[in-house]
Coordinates of C-alpha atoms in Angstrom, one line a residue:
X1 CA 123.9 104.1 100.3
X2 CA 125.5 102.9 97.2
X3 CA 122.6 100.0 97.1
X4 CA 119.5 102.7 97.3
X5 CA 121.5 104.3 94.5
X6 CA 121.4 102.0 92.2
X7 CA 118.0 101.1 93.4
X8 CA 117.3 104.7 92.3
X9 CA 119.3 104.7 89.3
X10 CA 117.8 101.6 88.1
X11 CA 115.1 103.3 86.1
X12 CA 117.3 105.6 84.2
X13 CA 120.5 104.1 83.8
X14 CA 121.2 100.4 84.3
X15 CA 125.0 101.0 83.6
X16 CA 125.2 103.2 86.4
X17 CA 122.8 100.9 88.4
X18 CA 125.0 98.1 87.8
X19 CA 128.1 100.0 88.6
X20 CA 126.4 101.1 91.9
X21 CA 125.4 97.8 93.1
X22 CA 129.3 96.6 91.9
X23 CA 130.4 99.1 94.1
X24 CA 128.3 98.3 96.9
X25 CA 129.6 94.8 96.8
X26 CA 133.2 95.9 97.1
X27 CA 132.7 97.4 100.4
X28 CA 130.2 94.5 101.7
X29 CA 131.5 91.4 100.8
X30 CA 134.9 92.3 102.6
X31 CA 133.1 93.4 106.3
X32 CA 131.0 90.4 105.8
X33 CA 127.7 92.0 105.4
X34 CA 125.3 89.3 104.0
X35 CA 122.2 91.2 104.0
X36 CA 124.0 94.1 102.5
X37 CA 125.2 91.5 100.0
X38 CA 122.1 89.5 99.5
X39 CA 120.2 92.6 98.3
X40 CA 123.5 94.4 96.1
X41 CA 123.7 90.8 94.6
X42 CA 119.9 90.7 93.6
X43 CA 119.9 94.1 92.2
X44 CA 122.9 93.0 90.1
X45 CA 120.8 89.4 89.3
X46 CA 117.3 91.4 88.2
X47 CA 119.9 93.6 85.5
X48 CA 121.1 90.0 84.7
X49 CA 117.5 89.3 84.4
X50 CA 116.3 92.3 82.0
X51 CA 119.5 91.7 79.7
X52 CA 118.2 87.7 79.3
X53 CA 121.4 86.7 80.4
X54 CA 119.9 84.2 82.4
X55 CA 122.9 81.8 84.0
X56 CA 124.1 84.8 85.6
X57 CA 120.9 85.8 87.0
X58 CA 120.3 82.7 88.5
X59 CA 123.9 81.9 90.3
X60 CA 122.8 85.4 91.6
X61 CA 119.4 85.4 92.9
X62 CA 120.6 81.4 94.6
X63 CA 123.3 83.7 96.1
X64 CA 121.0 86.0 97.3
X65 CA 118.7 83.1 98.4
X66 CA 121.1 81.3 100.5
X67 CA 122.7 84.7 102.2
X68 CA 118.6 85.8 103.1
X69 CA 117.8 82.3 104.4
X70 CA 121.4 82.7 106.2
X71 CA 119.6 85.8 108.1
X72 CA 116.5 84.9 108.2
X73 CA 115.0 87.5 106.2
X74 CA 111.6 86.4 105.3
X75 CA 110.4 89.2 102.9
X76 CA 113.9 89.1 100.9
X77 CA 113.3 84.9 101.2
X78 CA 110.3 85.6 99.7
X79 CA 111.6 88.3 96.8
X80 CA 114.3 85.6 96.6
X81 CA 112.0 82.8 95.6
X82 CA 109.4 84.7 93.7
X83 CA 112.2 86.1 91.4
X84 CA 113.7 82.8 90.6
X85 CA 110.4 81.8 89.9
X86 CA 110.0 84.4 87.5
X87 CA 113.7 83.8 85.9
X88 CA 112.2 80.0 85.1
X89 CA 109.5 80.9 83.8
X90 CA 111.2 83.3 81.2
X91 CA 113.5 80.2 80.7
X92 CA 110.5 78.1 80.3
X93 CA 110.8 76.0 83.1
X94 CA 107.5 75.3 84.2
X95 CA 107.9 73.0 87.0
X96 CA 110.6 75.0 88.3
X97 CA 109.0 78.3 88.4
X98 CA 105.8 76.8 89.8
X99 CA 107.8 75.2 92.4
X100 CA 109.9 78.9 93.7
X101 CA 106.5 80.9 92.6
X102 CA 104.1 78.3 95.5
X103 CA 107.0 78.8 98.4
X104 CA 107.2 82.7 97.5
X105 CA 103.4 83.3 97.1
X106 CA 102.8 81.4 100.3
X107 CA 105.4 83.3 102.5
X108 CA 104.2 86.8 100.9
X109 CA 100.9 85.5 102.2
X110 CA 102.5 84.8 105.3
X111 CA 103.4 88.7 105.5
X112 CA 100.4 90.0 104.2
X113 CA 102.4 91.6 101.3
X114 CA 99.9 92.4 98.4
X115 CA 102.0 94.0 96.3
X116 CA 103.9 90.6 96.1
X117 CA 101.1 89.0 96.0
X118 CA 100.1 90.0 93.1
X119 CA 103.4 89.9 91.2
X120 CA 103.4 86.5 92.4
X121 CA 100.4 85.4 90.7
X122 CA 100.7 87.5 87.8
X123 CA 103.8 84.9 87.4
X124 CA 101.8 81.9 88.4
X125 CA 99.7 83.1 85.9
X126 CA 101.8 83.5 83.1
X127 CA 103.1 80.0 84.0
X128 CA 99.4 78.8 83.3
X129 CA 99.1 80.0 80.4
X130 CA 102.4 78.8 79.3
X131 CA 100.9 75.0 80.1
X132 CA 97.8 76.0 78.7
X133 CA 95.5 75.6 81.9
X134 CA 93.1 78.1 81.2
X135 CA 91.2 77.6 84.6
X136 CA 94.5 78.0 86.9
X137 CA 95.5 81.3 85.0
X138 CA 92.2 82.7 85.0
X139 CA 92.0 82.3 88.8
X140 CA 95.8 83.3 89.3
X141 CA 95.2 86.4 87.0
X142 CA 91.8 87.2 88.5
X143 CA 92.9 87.6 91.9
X144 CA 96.3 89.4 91.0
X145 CA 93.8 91.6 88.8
X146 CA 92.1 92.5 91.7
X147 CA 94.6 93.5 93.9
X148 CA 96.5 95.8 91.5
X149 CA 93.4 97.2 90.9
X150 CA 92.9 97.9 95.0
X151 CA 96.7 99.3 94.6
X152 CA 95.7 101.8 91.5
X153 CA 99.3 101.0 89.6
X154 CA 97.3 101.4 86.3
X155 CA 100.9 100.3 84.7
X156 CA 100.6 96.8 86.5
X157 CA 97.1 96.6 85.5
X158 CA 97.2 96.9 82.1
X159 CA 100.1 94.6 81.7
X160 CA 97.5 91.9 83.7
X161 CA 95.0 92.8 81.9
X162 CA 96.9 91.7 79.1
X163 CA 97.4 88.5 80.0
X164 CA 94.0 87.9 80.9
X165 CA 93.4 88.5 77.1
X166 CA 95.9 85.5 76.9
X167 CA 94.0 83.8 78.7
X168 CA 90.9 84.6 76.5
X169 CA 92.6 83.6 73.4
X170 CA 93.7 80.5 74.8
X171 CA 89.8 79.8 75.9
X172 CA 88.9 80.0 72.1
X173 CA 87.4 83.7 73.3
X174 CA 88.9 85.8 70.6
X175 CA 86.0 88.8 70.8
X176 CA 86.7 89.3 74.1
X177 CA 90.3 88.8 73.8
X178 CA 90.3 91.6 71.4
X179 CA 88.0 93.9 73.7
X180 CA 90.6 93.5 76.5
X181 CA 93.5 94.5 74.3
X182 CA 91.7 97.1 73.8
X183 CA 91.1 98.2 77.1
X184 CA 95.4 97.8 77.6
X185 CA 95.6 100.6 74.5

């Protein structure tokens, strides 16, 4: 209960997100609840993650790795992988992130989770335009484009959309660029 609190919290009030998730922890870790942990201890690593305090985040989310693999939890493996791919790409940690981001995006495949799916590429994506492969993040952002569109989350789509005018930039395509931006306004 205290989890889904914070998970509803998280929103609104991070404090009070992170002090849920703490709490949660103090009643999990001693019963010896390592799903219970794995997710308090990612909700506590994504805060870690949104504050840029990045060490943190990560001795987290490989916490929350190793007690998901532990269980055998492929979705949370999956959420486990594609967030430390995520964390390395903020770092900018390329070969890292591309690494976790390929085992998560194939395992959400695996369960036929678009959602993640998409998240997944939109990191791949950014990750591509970070190396400045132009054809890999169109694709990656093409097909995440797609299936946020099929999901409606117009939030999601803009922020895609966004970084397809990235890649546009990067492609020496500043009109359209410009046009896309645009179209995110």
């Amino acid at each position: 209960a205290l989890f889904g609190l914070g998970e509803v919290l998280l929103a609104q009030d991070a404090e009070a997100a992170r002090d849920a998730y703490e709490r949660s922890l103090a009643i999990l870790r001693p019963v010896g609840d390592p799903w219970g942990v794995a997710h308090a201890t990612a909700g506590l690593a994504g805060l870690a993650m949104r504050q840029r305090n990045y060490a943190t985040a990560r001795a987290l989310m490989e916490e929350a790795l190793a007690l998901r693999r532990s269980v055998h939890n492929p979705g949370a493996i999956a959420t486990s992988l594609t967030s430390l791919g995520e964390l390395a790409r903020r770092e900018g940690d390329d070969a890292r992130a591309a690494e976790y981001l390929a085992e998560g995006l194939a395992r959400f495949r695996d369960l036929g989770s678009a959602e993640q799916v998409a998240w997944t590429l939109y990191n791949l994506g950014l990750v591509a335009v970070h190396r400045r492969d132009v054809e890999t993040a169109a694709a990656m952002l093409a097909e995440c484009l797609a299936l946020r569109a099929q999901q409606g989350n117009a939030g999601e789509i803009a922020k895609t959309i966004a970084a397809v005018a990235r890649v546009a930039l990067l492609g020496g395509e500043a009109e359209r660029a410009a046009q896309l931006v645009e179209a995110v306004e």
